[in-house]
XYZ file of C-alpha atoms in Angstrom:
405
model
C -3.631 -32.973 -3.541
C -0.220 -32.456 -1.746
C -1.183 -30.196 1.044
C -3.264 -27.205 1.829
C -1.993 -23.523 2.250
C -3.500 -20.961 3.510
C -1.945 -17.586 2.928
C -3.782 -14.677 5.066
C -3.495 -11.586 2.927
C -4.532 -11.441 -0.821
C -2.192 -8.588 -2.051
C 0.842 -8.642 -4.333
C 3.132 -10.771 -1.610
C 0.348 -13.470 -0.783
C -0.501 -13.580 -4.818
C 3.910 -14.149 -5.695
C 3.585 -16.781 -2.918
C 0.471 -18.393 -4.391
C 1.983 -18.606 -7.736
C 5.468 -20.054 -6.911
C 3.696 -22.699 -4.835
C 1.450 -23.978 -7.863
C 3.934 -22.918 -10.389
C 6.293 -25.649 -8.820
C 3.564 -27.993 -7.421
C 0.211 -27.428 -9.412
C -1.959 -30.233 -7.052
C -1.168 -28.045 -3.796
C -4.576 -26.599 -2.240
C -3.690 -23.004 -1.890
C -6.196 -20.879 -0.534
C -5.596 -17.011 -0.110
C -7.580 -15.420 3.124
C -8.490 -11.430 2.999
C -10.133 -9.058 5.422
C -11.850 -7.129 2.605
C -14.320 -8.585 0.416
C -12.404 -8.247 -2.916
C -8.682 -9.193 -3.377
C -4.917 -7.361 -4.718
C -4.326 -5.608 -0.971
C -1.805 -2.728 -1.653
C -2.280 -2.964 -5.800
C -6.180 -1.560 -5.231
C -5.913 0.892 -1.806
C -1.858 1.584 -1.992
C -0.899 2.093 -5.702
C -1.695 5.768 -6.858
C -4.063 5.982 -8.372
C -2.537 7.713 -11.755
C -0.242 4.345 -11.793
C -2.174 2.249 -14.089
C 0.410 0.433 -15.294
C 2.243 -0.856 -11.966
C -1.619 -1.637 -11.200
C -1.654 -4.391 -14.282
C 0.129 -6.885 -12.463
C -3.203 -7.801 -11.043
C -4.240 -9.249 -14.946
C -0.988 -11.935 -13.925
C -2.393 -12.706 -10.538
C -5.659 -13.262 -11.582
C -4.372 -16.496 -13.574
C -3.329 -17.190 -10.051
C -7.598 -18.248 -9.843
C -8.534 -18.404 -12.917
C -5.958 -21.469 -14.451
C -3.685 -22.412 -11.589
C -6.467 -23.430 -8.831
C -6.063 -20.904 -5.786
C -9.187 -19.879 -4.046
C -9.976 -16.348 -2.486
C -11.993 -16.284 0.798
C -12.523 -12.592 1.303
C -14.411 -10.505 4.061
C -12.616 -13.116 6.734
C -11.031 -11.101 9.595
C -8.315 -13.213 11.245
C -8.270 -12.858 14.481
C -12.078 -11.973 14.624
C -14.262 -14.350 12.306
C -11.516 -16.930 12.542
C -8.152 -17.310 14.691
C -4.827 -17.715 13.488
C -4.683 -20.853 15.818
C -8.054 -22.395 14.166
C -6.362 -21.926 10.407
C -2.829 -23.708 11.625
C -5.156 -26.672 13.054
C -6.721 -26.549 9.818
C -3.712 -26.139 6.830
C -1.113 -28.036 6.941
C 1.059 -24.273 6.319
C 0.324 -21.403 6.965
C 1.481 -17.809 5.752
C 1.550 -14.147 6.676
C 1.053 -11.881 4.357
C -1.283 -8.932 5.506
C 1.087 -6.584 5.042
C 1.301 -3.274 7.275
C -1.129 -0.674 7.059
C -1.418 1.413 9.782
C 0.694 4.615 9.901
C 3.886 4.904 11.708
C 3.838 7.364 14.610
C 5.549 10.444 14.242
C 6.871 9.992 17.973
C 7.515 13.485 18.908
C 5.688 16.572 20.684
C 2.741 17.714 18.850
C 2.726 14.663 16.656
C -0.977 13.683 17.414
C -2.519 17.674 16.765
C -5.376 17.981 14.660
C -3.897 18.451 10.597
C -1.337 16.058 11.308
C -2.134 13.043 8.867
C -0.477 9.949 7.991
C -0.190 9.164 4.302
C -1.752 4.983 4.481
C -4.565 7.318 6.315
C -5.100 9.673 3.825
C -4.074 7.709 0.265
C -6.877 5.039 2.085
C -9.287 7.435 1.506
C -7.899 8.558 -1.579
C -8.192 5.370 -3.361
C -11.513 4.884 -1.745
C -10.536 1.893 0.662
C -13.975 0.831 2.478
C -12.843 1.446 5.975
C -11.131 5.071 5.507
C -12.157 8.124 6.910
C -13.377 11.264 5.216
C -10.586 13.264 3.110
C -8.993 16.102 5.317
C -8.828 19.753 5.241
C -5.051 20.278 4.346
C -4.915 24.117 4.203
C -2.656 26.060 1.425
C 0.454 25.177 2.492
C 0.638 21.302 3.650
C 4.380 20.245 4.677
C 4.921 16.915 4.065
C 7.683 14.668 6.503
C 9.273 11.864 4.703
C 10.755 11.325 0.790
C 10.575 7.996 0.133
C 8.089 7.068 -2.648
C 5.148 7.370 -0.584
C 5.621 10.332 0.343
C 6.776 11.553 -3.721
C 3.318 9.895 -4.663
C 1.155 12.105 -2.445
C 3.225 15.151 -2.971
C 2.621 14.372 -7.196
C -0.917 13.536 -6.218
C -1.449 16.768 -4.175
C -0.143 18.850 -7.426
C -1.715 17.227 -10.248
C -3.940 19.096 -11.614
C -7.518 17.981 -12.581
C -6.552 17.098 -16.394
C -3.546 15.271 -15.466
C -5.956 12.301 -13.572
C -7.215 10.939 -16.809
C -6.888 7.242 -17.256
C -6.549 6.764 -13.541
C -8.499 5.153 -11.104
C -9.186 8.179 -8.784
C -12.749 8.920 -7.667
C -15.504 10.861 -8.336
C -15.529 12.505 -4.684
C -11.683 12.697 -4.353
C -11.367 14.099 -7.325
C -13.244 16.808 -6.450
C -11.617 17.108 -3.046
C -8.198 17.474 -5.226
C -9.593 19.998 -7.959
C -11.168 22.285 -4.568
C -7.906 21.620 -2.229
C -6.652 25.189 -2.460
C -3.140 24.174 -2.285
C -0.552 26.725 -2.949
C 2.529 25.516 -1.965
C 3.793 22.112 -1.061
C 7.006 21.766 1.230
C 8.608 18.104 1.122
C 11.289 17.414 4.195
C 13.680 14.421 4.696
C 16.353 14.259 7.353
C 18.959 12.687 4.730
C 20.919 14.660 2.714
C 19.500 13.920 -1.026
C 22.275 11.909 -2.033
C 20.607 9.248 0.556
C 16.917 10.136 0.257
C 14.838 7.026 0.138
C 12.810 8.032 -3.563
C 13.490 6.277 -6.559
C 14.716 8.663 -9.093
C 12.406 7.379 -11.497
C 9.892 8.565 -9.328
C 11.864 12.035 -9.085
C 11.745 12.428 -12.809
C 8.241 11.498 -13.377
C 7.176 15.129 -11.355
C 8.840 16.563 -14.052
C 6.082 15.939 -16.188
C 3.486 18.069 -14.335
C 1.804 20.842 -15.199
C 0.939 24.499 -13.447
C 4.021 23.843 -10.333
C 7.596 25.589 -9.835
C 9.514 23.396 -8.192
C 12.493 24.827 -5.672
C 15.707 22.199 -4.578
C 17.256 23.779 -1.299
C 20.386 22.220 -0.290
C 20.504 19.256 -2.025
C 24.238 18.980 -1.872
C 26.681 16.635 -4.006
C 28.234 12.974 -3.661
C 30.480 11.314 -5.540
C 28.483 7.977 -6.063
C 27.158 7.528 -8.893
C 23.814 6.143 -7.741
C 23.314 9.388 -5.724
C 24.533 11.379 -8.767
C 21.662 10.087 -10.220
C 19.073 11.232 -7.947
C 20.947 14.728 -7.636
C 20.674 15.195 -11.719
C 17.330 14.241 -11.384
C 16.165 16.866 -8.464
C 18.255 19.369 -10.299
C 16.606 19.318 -13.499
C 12.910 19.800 -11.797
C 13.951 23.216 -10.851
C 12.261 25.766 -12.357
C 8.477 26.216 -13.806
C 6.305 29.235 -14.102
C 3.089 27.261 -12.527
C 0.838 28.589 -9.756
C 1.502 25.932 -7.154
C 4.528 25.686 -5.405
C 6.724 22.696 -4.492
C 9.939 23.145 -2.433
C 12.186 20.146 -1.297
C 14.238 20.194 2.004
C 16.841 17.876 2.993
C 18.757 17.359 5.994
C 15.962 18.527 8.459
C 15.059 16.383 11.738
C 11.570 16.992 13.006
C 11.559 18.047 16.880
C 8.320 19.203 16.977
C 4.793 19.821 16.116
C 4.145 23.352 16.703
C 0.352 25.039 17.116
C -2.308 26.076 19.400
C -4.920 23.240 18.496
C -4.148 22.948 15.571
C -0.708 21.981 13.388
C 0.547 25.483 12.298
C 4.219 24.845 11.684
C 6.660 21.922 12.491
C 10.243 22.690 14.217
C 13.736 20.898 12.122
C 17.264 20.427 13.654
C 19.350 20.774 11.078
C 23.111 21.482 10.046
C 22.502 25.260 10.685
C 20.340 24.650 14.360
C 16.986 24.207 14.878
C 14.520 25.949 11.758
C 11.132 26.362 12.097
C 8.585 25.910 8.928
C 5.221 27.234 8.788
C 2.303 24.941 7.232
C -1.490 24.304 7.293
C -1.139 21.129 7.523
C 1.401 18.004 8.584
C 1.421 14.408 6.404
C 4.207 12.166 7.749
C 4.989 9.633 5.135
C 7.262 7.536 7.558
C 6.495 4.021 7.279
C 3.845 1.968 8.296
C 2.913 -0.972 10.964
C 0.602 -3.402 12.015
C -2.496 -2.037 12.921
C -2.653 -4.260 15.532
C -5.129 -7.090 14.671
C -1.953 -9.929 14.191
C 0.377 -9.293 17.026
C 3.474 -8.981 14.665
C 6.598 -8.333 17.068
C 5.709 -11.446 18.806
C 4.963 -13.578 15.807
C 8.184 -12.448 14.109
C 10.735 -13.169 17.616
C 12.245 -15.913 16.310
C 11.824 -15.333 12.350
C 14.370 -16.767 10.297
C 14.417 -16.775 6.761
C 10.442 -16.382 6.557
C 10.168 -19.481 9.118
C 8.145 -17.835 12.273
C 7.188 -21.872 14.028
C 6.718 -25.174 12.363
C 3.890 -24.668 9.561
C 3.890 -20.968 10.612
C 5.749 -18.840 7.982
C 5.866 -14.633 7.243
C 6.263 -13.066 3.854
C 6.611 -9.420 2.223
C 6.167 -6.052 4.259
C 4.939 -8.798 7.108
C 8.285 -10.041 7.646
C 10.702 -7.003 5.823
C 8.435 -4.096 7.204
C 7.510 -1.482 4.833
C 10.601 -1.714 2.381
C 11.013 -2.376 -1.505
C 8.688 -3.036 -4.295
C 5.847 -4.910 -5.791
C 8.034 -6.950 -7.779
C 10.660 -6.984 -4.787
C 7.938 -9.240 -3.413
C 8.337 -12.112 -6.108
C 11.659 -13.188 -5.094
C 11.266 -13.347 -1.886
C 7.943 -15.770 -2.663
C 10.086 -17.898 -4.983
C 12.835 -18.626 -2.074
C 9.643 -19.141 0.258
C 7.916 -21.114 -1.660
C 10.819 -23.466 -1.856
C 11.163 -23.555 1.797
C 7.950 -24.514 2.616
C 7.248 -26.994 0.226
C 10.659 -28.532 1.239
C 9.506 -28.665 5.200
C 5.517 -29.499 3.920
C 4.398 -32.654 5.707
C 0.502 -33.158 4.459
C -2.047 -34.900 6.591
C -5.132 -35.457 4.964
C -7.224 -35.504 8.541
C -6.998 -31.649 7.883
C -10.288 -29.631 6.849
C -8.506 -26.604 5.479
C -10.999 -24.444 4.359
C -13.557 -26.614 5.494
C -13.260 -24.658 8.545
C -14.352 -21.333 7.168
C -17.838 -22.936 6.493
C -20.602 -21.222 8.264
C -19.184 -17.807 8.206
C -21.223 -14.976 6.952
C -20.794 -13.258 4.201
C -17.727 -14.757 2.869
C -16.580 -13.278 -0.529
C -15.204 -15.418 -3.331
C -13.258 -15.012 -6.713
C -16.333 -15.011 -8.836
C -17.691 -12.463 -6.444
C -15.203 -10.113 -6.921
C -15.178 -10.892 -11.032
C -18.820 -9.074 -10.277
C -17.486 -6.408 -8.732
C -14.838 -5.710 -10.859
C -17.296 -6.018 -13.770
C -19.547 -3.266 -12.274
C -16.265 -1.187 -11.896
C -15.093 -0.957 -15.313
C -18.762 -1.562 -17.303
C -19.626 2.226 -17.748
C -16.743 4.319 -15.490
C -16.766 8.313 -15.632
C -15.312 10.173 -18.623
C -11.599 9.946 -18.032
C -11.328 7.035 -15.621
C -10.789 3.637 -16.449
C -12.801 2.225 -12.810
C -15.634 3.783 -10.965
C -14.660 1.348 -7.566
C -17.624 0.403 -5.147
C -16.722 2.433 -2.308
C -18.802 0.392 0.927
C -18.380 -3.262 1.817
C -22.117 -3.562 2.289
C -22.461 -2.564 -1.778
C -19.331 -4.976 -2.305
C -20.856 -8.253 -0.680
C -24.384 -7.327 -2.474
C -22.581 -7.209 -5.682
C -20.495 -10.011 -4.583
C -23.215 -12.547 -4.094
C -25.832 -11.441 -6.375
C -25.941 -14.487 -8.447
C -26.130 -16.540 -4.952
C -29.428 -14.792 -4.443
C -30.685 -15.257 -7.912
């Protein structure tokens, strides 16, 4: 062995880190450290659910345990059941890669009314994450803030209808909560014109597929790059439909306010024209995300360079970039990582590495969550490929089963 890792935060950046470290030195001890009992982070509780196939990159990371040698320790809260300063005495590197999950504030009057809702808030308890809260009320006309492709993946969500979940993921009791929403019309706002809006255009084209929606554009504008060409064919040809449910898109509108009497009833734009006030039942900001608060980020990311945060202290994906790119936007940055720290890696073998997690309850590991993952997919609903095990407490019994055999 060459030196232990530990990389806190088992989704799709720790898992690209884990890999180039063993791909380019296989004896390394890399161990991967998760709050929640079963690993994959964003691909399990961020990914919609209807994405299948950007979910089966986790059949590549799970060679990550099952032939390259990385351990999971899940159901370890840093910062709680262990401190970020006990796993640096312990590794001889260590990496950040929890991601961000908390919603970004909407920051302006009325932004914290009852019916305003963050989308990591409610796509958590879409996707059935253990520590979500209950699935909103959202009224018939929710307005959503934001278009990047968070906010296009709750606004496809929101119209789908019931048919158009088979083969996905999505749950028993959201799934209901969907097929009884009473949505009527959707109304998606950016403040960029739509040649700069944030969505991919594949992403843009893929609503075209739906079913039972008429889709409106309003002032979409032109450019003359041909990037933002691209995304203007693509919003032009989902114009039209004869479905019941409504979608309109608005561009160029900066939210001033949250407008209602206990309640969100309509938010307030500045645009081009002056201010422009829209009527809703409900508000979901899809505006980027941030730490929820249990690593202090801003302070462990002062002197960041290049993914370096101190000596033997190192940040990686959303952690370090904030909420930006993609899954596989995550791999290069691993590979370049990777590199770094096994270039700056000085081992000392008087370290316990995970020696030090010994003695804490309830620790998960990656034959634990094989048994999960088993009880998932053994006998799933008609038309889903996953029932998922909604509670820790059911998790960690699954989890450890054979341990109490």
């Amino acid at each position: 062995m060459t030196g232990q890792i530990a990389i806190i935060g088992a989704g799709p950046s720790g898992c690209f880190l884990a890999q180039a470290l063993l791909k380019a030195q296989p004896d390394l001890r890399v161990d991967l450290i998760d709050r929640l009992p079963v690993p994959y982070g964003l691909v399990r509780y961020g990914v919609a659910a209807d994405h299948q196939g950007t979910k089966a990159v986790t059949r590549q990371f799970a060679r990550l345990f099952e032939r390259q040698g990385a351990r999971f320790f899940g159901n370890v809260g840093v910062g709680t059941a262990v401190t970020l300063d006990d796993l640096r005495g312990a590794y001889d590197a260590v990496v950040l890669a929890a991601g961000l999950s908390a919603d970004r504030a909407l920051g302006i009057p009325g932004g914290d009314l009852p019916g305003v809702h963050g989308a990591g808030k409610l796509t958590r308890a879409l996707y059935e994450h253990p520590e979500a809260e209950a699935l909103p009320e959202l009224g018939p006309n929710p307005l959503i803030v934001g278009n990047g492709n968070v906010a296009i993946d709750l606004l496809r969500l929101l119209a789908k209808s019931p048919e158009e979940f088979d083969g996905s993921d999505l749950g028993a009791g959201p799934s209901d909560w969907l097929a009884g929403s009473g949505i009527e019309e959707i109304t998606i706002t950016g403040r960029s014109p739509a040649a700069a809006a944030k969505f991919d255009t594949v992403m843009i084209k893929e609503l075209g597929k739906l079913t039972g929606v008429t889709i409106r554009v309003i002032g979409a504008g032109d450019s003359d790059d041909p990037e933002a060409q691209k995304k203007l064919a693509a919003l032009t040809a989902l114009e039209g439909g004869d479905g019941p449910r409504r979608i309109t898109f608005r561009f160029g509108l900066t939210p001033l306010a949250v407008e209602g009497e206990g309640q969100a009833a309509a938010v307030r734009f500045d645009s081009a024209e002056g201010e422009e006030v829209l009527a809703c039942t409900s508000v979901l900001t899809a505006i980027g995300f941030d730490t929820p608060g249990d690593l202090p980020r801003d302070a462990l990311l002062q002197d960041e360079q290049d993914g370096g945060l101190a000596a033997g202290l190192y940040a990686t994906g959303w952690f370090r970039r904030g909420p930006r790119g993609t899954i596989p936007d995550n791999r290069a940055d691993a590979k370049a990582l990777a590199d770094r720290i096994l270039g700056e890696l000085t081992p000392d073998p008087a370290k316990p590495g995970a020696a030090i997690l010994q003695g804490l309850d309830a620790i998960t590991d990656y034959d634990g969550w094989c048994r999960i993952d088993s009880a998932e997919t053994a006998n799933p609903p008609p038309g889903r490929c996953r029932a998922k095990i909604t509670t820790r407490e059911a998790m960690l019994t699954l989890a450890r089963q054979e341990d109490m055999q």
